[in-house]
Amino acid sequence: AQSVTQLDSHVSVSEGTPVLLRCNYSSSYSPSLFWYVQHPNKGLQLLLKYTSAATLVKGINGFEAEFKKSETSFHLTKPSAHMSDAAEYFCVVSRGSARQLTFGSGTQLTVLP
Amino acid sequence: SQTIHQWPATLVQPVGSPLSLECTVEGTSNPNLYWYRQAAGRGLQLLFYSVGIGQISSEVPQNLSASRPQDRQFILSSKKLLLSDSGFYLCAWSASGSGNTIYFGEGSWLTVV
């Protein structure tokens, strides 16, 4: 069985300050992990993915995430938030096939001017 | 590069009317195709997936059906809509085989009135 927990349903940051979106996972296998972003009324866009290569994964738009097996975490970070980063973010764990994805409940990021 | 198209973007339908949402993928062959539903304030739920023409697997019992008449075409249908069918429907694809990233379309908003 696998599961994913996004620890914060809402995060607010000021523009130009760092972003931290937290994700913990549980998996019986070596998982693949993903972060997706969803802007209002849009589909999900892939930010980055971890597939057992480097533990620090760099994605698009300045985001990165670090896989920490000992902590079963895959937190998403960005050094400096931009207004356009305001969106909902989903952490996703996969057991190996795209059909076996488990989605987190999402974190709504608000960026304050 | 691969692209995914989904339409219509928005739809308002009366209870008891039929539904047809269409999705096509370009730039790849024999993709895995998926239909997800995202209800308001909730996560993503996998409805159907397909690994080939005419091969449809249903993940949850419901009022909806899916068909794959061509390699890169995936259709979500209903004969009679219910109020509970309202939501945001997302088509997605991944390369055939396991362990591949899933990519989403822009989504279709369905409101049943």
PDB file of C-alpha atoms in Angstrom:
ATOM      1  CA  ALA A   1       0.000   0.000   0.000  1.00  0.00           C
ATOM      2  CA  GLN A   2       1.105   3.565  -0.513  1.00  0.00           C
ATOM      3  CA  SER A   3      -0.065   6.923   0.711  1.00  0.00           C
ATOM      4  CA  VAL A   4       0.939  10.552   0.564  1.00  0.00           C
ATOM      5  CA  THR A   5       0.277  13.319   3.057  1.00  0.00           C
ATOM      6  CA  GLN A   6       0.567  16.990   2.298  1.00  0.00           C
ATOM      7  CA  LEU A   7       1.019  18.518   5.692  1.00  0.00           C
ATOM      8  CA  ASP A   8      -0.437  21.944   4.934  1.00  0.00           C
ATOM      9  CA  SER A   9      -3.684  22.578   3.116  1.00  0.00           C
ATOM     10  CA  HIS A  10      -2.871  26.292   2.785  1.00  0.00           C
ATOM     11  CA  VAL A  11       0.425  28.175   2.724  1.00  0.00           C
ATOM     12  CA  SER A  12       0.806  31.941   2.454  1.00  0.00           C
ATOM     13  CA  VAL A  13       4.092  33.663   1.677  1.00  0.00           C
ATOM     14  CA  SER A  14       5.100  37.152   0.666  1.00  0.00           C
ATOM     15  CA  GLU A  15       6.468  37.757  -2.789  1.00  0.00           C
ATOM     16  CA  GLY A  16      10.235  37.313  -2.814  1.00  0.00           C
ATOM     17  CA  THR A  17      10.331  35.043   0.255  1.00  0.00           C
ATOM     18  CA  PRO A  18      11.058  31.301   0.235  1.00  0.00           C
ATOM     19  CA  VAL A  19       8.403  28.679  -0.395  1.00  0.00           C
ATOM     20  CA  LEU A  20       8.207  25.347   1.444  1.00  0.00           C
ATOM     21  CA  LEU A  21       5.443  22.868   0.671  1.00  0.00           C
ATOM     22  CA  ARG A  22       5.672  19.696   2.716  1.00  0.00           C
ATOM     23  CA  CYS A  23       4.956  16.167   1.589  1.00  0.00           C
ATOM     24  CA  ASN A  24       5.421  12.858   3.396  1.00  0.00           C
ATOM     25  CA  TYR A  25       4.887   9.516   1.724  1.00  0.00           C
ATOM     26  CA  SER A  26       4.487   5.901   2.631  1.00  0.00           C
ATOM     27  CA  SER A  27       5.337   3.122   0.226  1.00  0.00           C
ATOM     28  CA  SER A  28       6.283  -0.526   0.414  1.00  0.00           C
ATOM     29  CA  TYR A  29       8.364  -0.118  -2.718  1.00  0.00           C
ATOM     30  CA  SER A  30      10.980   2.317  -3.917  1.00  0.00           C
ATOM     31  CA  PRO A  31       8.581   4.960  -5.089  1.00  0.00           C
ATOM     32  CA  SER A  32       8.546   7.459  -7.876  1.00  0.00           C
ATOM     33  CA  LEU A  33       7.498  10.857  -6.583  1.00  0.00           C
ATOM     34  CA  PHE A  34       6.100  13.847  -8.418  1.00  0.00           C
ATOM     35  CA  TRP A  35       4.991  17.398  -7.805  1.00  0.00           C
ATOM     36  CA  TYR A  36       2.291  18.917  -9.995  1.00  0.00           C
ATOM     37  CA  VAL A  37       0.911  22.448 -10.043  1.00  0.00           C
ATOM     38  CA  GLN A  38      -2.657  23.386 -10.911  1.00  0.00           C
ATOM     39  CA  HIS A  39      -3.671  26.945 -11.665  1.00  0.00           C
ATOM     40  CA  PRO A  40      -7.377  27.809 -11.379  1.00  0.00           C
ATOM     41  CA  ASN A  41      -9.557  25.997 -13.885  1.00  0.00           C
ATOM     42  CA  LYS A  42      -6.531  24.398 -15.526  1.00  0.00           C
ATOM     43  CA  GLY A  43      -5.074  20.938 -15.783  1.00  0.00           C
ATOM     44  CA  LEU A  44      -2.142  19.688 -13.738  1.00  0.00           C
ATOM     45  CA  GLN A  45       1.323  20.610 -14.921  1.00  0.00           C
ATOM     46  CA  LEU A  46       4.343  18.533 -13.987  1.00  0.00           C
ATOM     47  CA  LEU A  47       6.865  20.500 -11.913  1.00  0.00           C
ATOM     48  CA  LEU A  48       9.385  17.754 -11.229  1.00  0.00           C
ATOM     49  CA  LYS A  49       9.800  14.066 -10.573  1.00  0.00           C
ATOM     50  CA  TYR A  50      12.061  11.770  -8.576  1.00  0.00           C
ATOM     51  CA  THR A  51      12.826   8.319  -9.937  1.00  0.00           C
ATOM     52  CA  SER A  52      15.701   7.007  -7.784  1.00  0.00           C
ATOM     53  CA  ALA A  53      18.453   9.030  -9.390  1.00  0.00           C
ATOM     54  CA  ALA A  54      19.749  12.178  -7.679  1.00  0.00           C
ATOM     55  CA  THR A  55      17.948  12.909  -4.412  1.00  0.00           C
ATOM     56  CA  LEU A  56      17.799  16.657  -5.136  1.00  0.00           C
ATOM     57  CA  VAL A  57      15.523  17.179  -8.087  1.00  0.00           C
ATOM     58  CA  LYS A  58      15.306  20.445  -9.975  1.00  0.00           C
ATOM     59  CA  GLY A  59      12.118  21.325 -11.771  1.00  0.00           C
ATOM     60  CA  ILE A  60      10.625  24.097 -13.788  1.00  0.00           C
ATOM     61  CA  ASN A  61      10.088  27.688 -12.652  1.00  0.00           C
ATOM     62  CA  GLY A  62      12.850  27.526 -10.035  1.00  0.00           C
ATOM     63  CA  PHE A  63      11.280  24.793  -7.922  1.00  0.00           C
ATOM     64  CA  GLU A  64      13.201  21.896  -6.481  1.00  0.00           C
ATOM     65  CA  ALA A  65      12.517  19.004  -4.146  1.00  0.00           C
ATOM     66  CA  GLU A  66      14.679  16.754  -2.028  1.00  0.00           C
ATOM     67  CA  PHE A  67      13.970  13.073  -1.535  1.00  0.00           C
ATOM     68  CA  LYS A  68      14.801  12.030   2.026  1.00  0.00           C
ATOM     69  CA  LYS A  69      14.282   8.328   2.485  1.00  0.00           C
ATOM     70  CA  SER A  70      15.052   8.395   6.207  1.00  0.00           C
ATOM     71  CA  GLU A  71      12.315  10.973   6.752  1.00  0.00           C
ATOM     72  CA  THR A  72      10.013   9.632   3.997  1.00  0.00           C
ATOM     73  CA  SER A  73       9.676  13.189   2.775  1.00  0.00           C
ATOM     74  CA  PHE A  74       9.691  14.965  -0.563  1.00  0.00           C
ATOM     75  CA  HIS A  75       9.284  18.654   0.260  1.00  0.00           C
ATOM     76  CA  LEU A  76       8.993  21.241  -2.500  1.00  0.00           C
ATOM     77  CA  THR A  77      10.956  24.474  -2.212  1.00  0.00           C
ATOM     78  CA  LYS A  78      11.628  27.658  -4.102  1.00  0.00           C
ATOM     79  CA  PRO A  79      14.052  30.371  -2.941  1.00  0.00           C
ATOM     80  CA  SER A  80      11.896  33.333  -3.925  1.00  0.00           C
ATOM     81  CA  ALA A  81       8.157  33.289  -4.515  1.00  0.00           C
ATOM     82  CA  HIS A  82       6.582  35.053  -7.454  1.00  0.00           C
ATOM     83  CA  MET A  83       2.981  36.144  -7.776  1.00  0.00           C
ATOM     84  CA  SER A  84       2.531  33.677 -10.644  1.00  0.00           C
ATOM     85  CA  ASP A  85       3.347  30.801  -8.263  1.00  0.00           C
ATOM     86  CA  ALA A  86      -0.046  31.174  -6.593  1.00  0.00           C
ATOM     87  CA  ALA A  87      -1.783  27.870  -7.341  1.00  0.00           C
ATOM     88  CA  GLU A  88      -2.565  24.474  -5.892  1.00  0.00           C
ATOM     89  CA  TYR A  89       0.252  21.974  -5.615  1.00  0.00           C
ATOM     90  CA  PHE A  90      -0.101  18.203  -5.534  1.00  0.00           C
ATOM     91  CA  CYS A  91       2.426  15.679  -4.303  1.00  0.00           C
ATOM     92  CA  VAL A  92       2.031  12.301  -5.982  1.00  0.00           C
ATOM     93  CA  VAL A  93       3.551   8.886  -5.290  1.00  0.00           C
ATOM     94  CA  SER A  94       3.694   6.076  -7.816  1.00  0.00           C
ATOM     95  CA  ARG A  95       4.275   2.411  -7.188  1.00  0.00           C
ATOM     96  CA  GLY A  96       5.698   1.970 -10.654  1.00  0.00           C
ATOM     97  CA  SER A  97       2.922   2.404 -13.159  1.00  0.00           C
ATOM     98  CA  ALA A  98       1.071   5.583 -14.018  1.00  0.00           C
ATOM     99  CA  ARG A  99      -2.142   3.784 -13.145  1.00  0.00           C
ATOM    100  CA  GLN A 100      -0.950   3.336  -9.586  1.00  0.00           C
ATOM    101  CA  LEU A 101      -0.655   6.974  -8.669  1.00  0.00           C
ATOM    102  CA  THR A 102      -1.727   8.214  -5.280  1.00  0.00           C
ATOM    103  CA  PHE A 103      -2.415  11.941  -5.054  1.00  0.00           C
ATOM    104  CA  GLY A 104      -2.038  14.106  -2.011  1.00  0.00           C
ATOM    105  CA  SER A 105      -4.950  16.316  -1.028  1.00  0.00           C
ATOM    106  CA  GLY A 106      -3.189  19.424  -2.320  1.00  0.00           C
ATOM    107  CA  THR A 107      -1.672  22.581  -0.860  1.00  0.00           C
ATOM    108  CA  GLN A 108      -3.058  25.949  -1.870  1.00  0.00           C
ATOM    109  CA  LEU A 109      -0.218  28.468  -2.150  1.00  0.00           C
ATOM    110  CA  THR A 110      -1.064  32.143  -1.784  1.00  0.00           C
ATOM    111  CA  VAL A 111       1.564  34.748  -2.639  1.00  0.00           C
ATOM    112  CA  LEU A 112       1.044  38.119  -1.011  1.00  0.00           C
ATOM    113  CA  PRO A 113       2.323  41.325  -2.628  1.00  0.00           C
TER     114      PRO A 113
ATOM    115  CA  SER B   1       6.602  16.962 -28.879  1.00  0.00           C
ATOM    116  CA  GLN B   2       3.501  15.411 -27.425  1.00  0.00           C
ATOM    117  CA  THR B   3       0.335  17.366 -26.813  1.00  0.00           C
ATOM    118  CA  ILE B   4      -3.016  16.497 -25.333  1.00  0.00           C
ATOM    119  CA  HIS B   5      -6.284  18.171 -26.247  1.00  0.00           C
ATOM    120  CA  GLN B   6      -9.501  17.913 -24.318  1.00  0.00           C
ATOM    121  CA  TRP B   7     -12.909  19.420 -25.074  1.00  0.00           C
ATOM    122  CA  PRO B   8     -15.254  20.994 -24.398  1.00  0.00           C
ATOM    123  CA  ALA B   9     -13.634  23.153 -21.744  1.00  0.00           C
ATOM    124  CA  THR B  10     -16.924  23.870 -20.005  1.00  0.00           C
ATOM    125  CA  LEU B  11     -20.306  22.228 -20.188  1.00  0.00           C
ATOM    126  CA  VAL B  12     -23.632  22.823 -18.464  1.00  0.00           C
ATOM    127  CA  GLN B  13     -26.039  19.949 -18.872  1.00  0.00           C
ATOM    128  CA  PRO B  14     -29.462  19.145 -17.369  1.00  0.00           C
ATOM    129  CA  VAL B  15     -29.993  16.075 -15.242  1.00  0.00           C
ATOM    130  CA  GLY B  16     -30.829  13.077 -17.400  1.00  0.00           C
ATOM    131  CA  SER B  17     -29.081  14.370 -20.514  1.00  0.00           C
ATOM    132  CA  PRO B  18     -26.191  12.537 -22.224  1.00  0.00           C
ATOM    133  CA  LEU B  19     -22.524  13.449 -21.973  1.00  0.00           C
ATOM    134  CA  SER B  20     -19.561  13.164 -24.276  1.00  0.00           C
ATOM    135  CA  LEU B  21     -16.113  14.507 -23.420  1.00  0.00           C
ATOM    136  CA  GLU B  22     -13.362  13.910 -25.921  1.00  0.00           C
ATOM    137  CA  CYS B  23      -9.615  13.732 -25.589  1.00  0.00           C
ATOM    138  CA  THR B  24      -6.891  13.259 -28.181  1.00  0.00           C
ATOM    139  CA  VAL B  25      -3.148  12.922 -27.882  1.00  0.00           C
ATOM    140  CA  GLU B  26      -0.658  13.910 -30.565  1.00  0.00           C
ATOM    141  CA  GLY B  27       2.985  13.086 -31.065  1.00  0.00           C
ATOM    142  CA  THR B  28       3.052   9.606 -29.576  1.00  0.00           C
ATOM    143  CA  SER B  29       1.821   6.117 -30.378  1.00  0.00           C
ATOM    144  CA  ASN B  30       0.046   3.576 -28.214  1.00  0.00           C
ATOM    145  CA  PRO B  31      -0.175   5.789 -25.137  1.00  0.00           C
ATOM    146  CA  ASN B  32      -1.842   4.802 -21.898  1.00  0.00           C
ATOM    147  CA  LEU B  33      -4.892   7.040 -21.501  1.00  0.00           C
ATOM    148  CA  TYR B  34      -6.750   8.059 -18.361  1.00  0.00           C
ATOM    149  CA  TRP B  35      -9.854   9.890 -17.204  1.00  0.00           C
ATOM    150  CA  TYR B  36      -9.789  11.504 -13.779  1.00  0.00           C
ATOM    151  CA  ARG B  37     -12.423  13.460 -11.890  1.00  0.00           C
ATOM    152  CA  GLN B  38     -11.634  16.228  -9.466  1.00  0.00           C
ATOM    153  CA  ALA B  39     -14.636  17.135  -7.341  1.00  0.00           C
ATOM    154  CA  ALA B  40     -14.664  20.537  -5.664  1.00  0.00           C
ATOM    155  CA  GLY B  41     -12.374  20.582  -2.627  1.00  0.00           C
ATOM    156  CA  ARG B  42     -11.283  16.999  -3.152  1.00  0.00           C
ATOM    157  CA  GLY B  43      -8.394  15.194  -4.735  1.00  0.00           C
ATOM    158  CA  LEU B  44      -8.179  13.406  -8.047  1.00  0.00           C
ATOM    159  CA  GLN B  45     -10.020  10.169  -8.576  1.00  0.00           C
ATOM    160  CA  LEU B  46      -9.061   7.802 -11.390  1.00  0.00           C
ATOM    161  CA  LEU B  47     -12.187   6.810 -13.315  1.00  0.00           C
ATOM    162  CA  PHE B  48     -10.910   4.860 -16.317  1.00  0.00           C
ATOM    163  CA  TYR B  49      -7.655   3.888 -17.928  1.00  0.00           C
ATOM    164  CA  SER B  50      -6.809   2.266 -21.233  1.00  0.00           C
ATOM    165  CA  VAL B  51      -3.669   0.565 -22.478  1.00  0.00           C
ATOM    166  CA  GLY B  52      -4.901   0.095 -26.053  1.00  0.00           C
ATOM    167  CA  ILE B  53      -7.770   0.417 -28.509  1.00  0.00           C
ATOM    168  CA  GLY B  54     -10.920  -1.084 -27.089  1.00  0.00           C
ATOM    169  CA  GLN B  55      -9.228  -1.904 -23.765  1.00  0.00           C
ATOM    170  CA  ILE B  56     -10.894  -0.011 -20.946  1.00  0.00           C
ATOM    171  CA  SER B  57     -10.579  -0.601 -17.231  1.00  0.00           C
ATOM    172  CA  SER B  58     -12.972   1.012 -14.800  1.00  0.00           C
ATOM    173  CA  GLU B  59     -11.666   1.936 -11.398  1.00  0.00           C
ATOM    174  CA  VAL B  60     -14.928   2.864  -9.699  1.00  0.00           C
ATOM    175  CA  PRO B  61     -18.565   1.931 -10.281  1.00  0.00           C
ATOM    176  CA  GLN B  62     -20.463   4.896 -11.586  1.00  0.00           C
ATOM    177  CA  ASN B  63     -22.796   6.420 -14.096  1.00  0.00           C
ATOM    178  CA  LEU B  64     -20.057   6.983 -16.654  1.00  0.00           C
ATOM    179  CA  SER B  65     -18.375   4.937 -19.368  1.00  0.00           C
ATOM    180  CA  ALA B  66     -15.293   5.343 -21.517  1.00  0.00           C
ATOM    181  CA  SER B  67     -14.336   4.269 -24.994  1.00  0.00           C
ATOM    182  CA  ARG B  68     -11.165   4.286 -27.073  1.00  0.00           C
ATOM    183  CA  PRO B  69     -12.152   4.050 -30.718  1.00  0.00           C
ATOM    184  CA  GLN B  70      -8.714   5.045 -32.000  1.00  0.00           C
ATOM    185  CA  ASP B  71      -5.189   4.751 -30.664  1.00  0.00           C
ATOM    186  CA  ARG B  72      -4.974   8.339 -29.470  1.00  0.00           C
ATOM    187  CA  GLN B  73      -8.615   9.121 -28.792  1.00  0.00           C
ATOM    188  CA  PHE B  74     -10.369   8.647 -25.469  1.00  0.00           C
ATOM    189  CA  ILE B  75     -14.015   9.491 -24.864  1.00  0.00           C
ATOM    190  CA  LEU B  76     -15.913   9.811 -21.600  1.00  0.00           C
ATOM    191  CA  SER B  77     -19.664   9.319 -21.859  1.00  0.00           C
ATOM    192  CA  SER B  78     -22.868   9.049 -19.938  1.00  0.00           C
ATOM    193  CA  LYS B  79     -26.348   8.171 -21.121  1.00  0.00           C
ATOM    194  CA  LYS B  80     -28.089  10.048 -18.296  1.00  0.00           C
ATOM    195  CA  LEU B  81     -26.259  12.556 -16.134  1.00  0.00           C
ATOM    196  CA  LEU B  82     -26.786  12.846 -12.397  1.00  0.00           C
ATOM    197  CA  LEU B  83     -26.236  15.909 -10.241  1.00  0.00           C
ATOM    198  CA  SER B  84     -23.364  14.072  -8.587  1.00  0.00           C
ATOM    199  CA  ASP B  85     -21.545  13.865 -11.928  1.00  0.00           C
ATOM    200  CA  SER B  86     -20.665  17.554 -11.688  1.00  0.00           C
ATOM    201  CA  GLY B  87     -16.952  18.191 -11.417  1.00  0.00           C
ATOM    202  CA  PHE B  88     -13.716  18.846 -13.221  1.00  0.00           C
ATOM    203  CA  TYR B  89     -12.733  16.049 -15.579  1.00  0.00           C
ATOM    204  CA  LEU B  90      -9.153  15.577 -16.630  1.00  0.00           C
ATOM    205  CA  CYS B  91      -7.843  13.442 -19.439  1.00  0.00           C
ATOM    206  CA  ALA B  92      -4.241  12.293 -19.155  1.00  0.00           C
ATOM    207  CA  TRP B  93      -1.704  10.152 -20.938  1.00  0.00           C
ATOM    208  CA  SER B  94       1.548   8.362 -20.290  1.00  0.00           C
ATOM    209  CA  ALA B  95       3.915   6.413 -22.484  1.00  0.00           C
ATOM    210  CA  SER B  96       3.119   2.717 -22.724  1.00  0.00           C
ATOM    211  CA  GLY B  97       4.742   0.464 -20.163  1.00  0.00           C
ATOM    212  CA  SER B  98       5.272   1.104 -16.500  1.00  0.00           C
ATOM    213  CA  GLY B  99       7.032   3.777 -14.524  1.00  0.00           C
ATOM    214  CA  ASN B 100       6.243   6.623 -16.867  1.00  0.00           C
ATOM    215  CA  THR B 101       5.184  10.128 -16.063  1.00  0.00           C
ATOM    216  CA  ILE B 102       1.550  11.067 -16.550  1.00  0.00           C
ATOM    217  CA  TYR B 103       0.642  14.267 -18.389  1.00  0.00           C
ATOM    218  CA  PHE B 104      -2.690  16.023 -18.054  1.00  0.00           C
ATOM    219  CA  GLY B 105      -4.989  17.889 -20.385  1.00  0.00           C
ATOM    220  CA  GLU B 106      -6.503  21.240 -19.559  1.00  0.00           C
ATOM    221  CA  GLY B 107      -9.657  19.753 -18.087  1.00  0.00           C
ATOM    222  CA  SER B 108     -13.388  20.056 -18.674  1.00  0.00           C
ATOM    223  CA  TRP B 109     -15.756  21.667 -16.201  1.00  0.00           C
ATOM    224  CA  LEU B 110     -19.085  19.839 -16.095  1.00  0.00           C
ATOM    225  CA  THR B 111     -22.022  21.336 -14.251  1.00  0.00           C
ATOM    226  CA  VAL B 112     -25.159  19.238 -14.092  1.00  0.00           C
ATOM    227  CA  VAL B 113     -28.259  21.324 -13.308  1.00  0.00           C
TER     228      VAL B 113
END
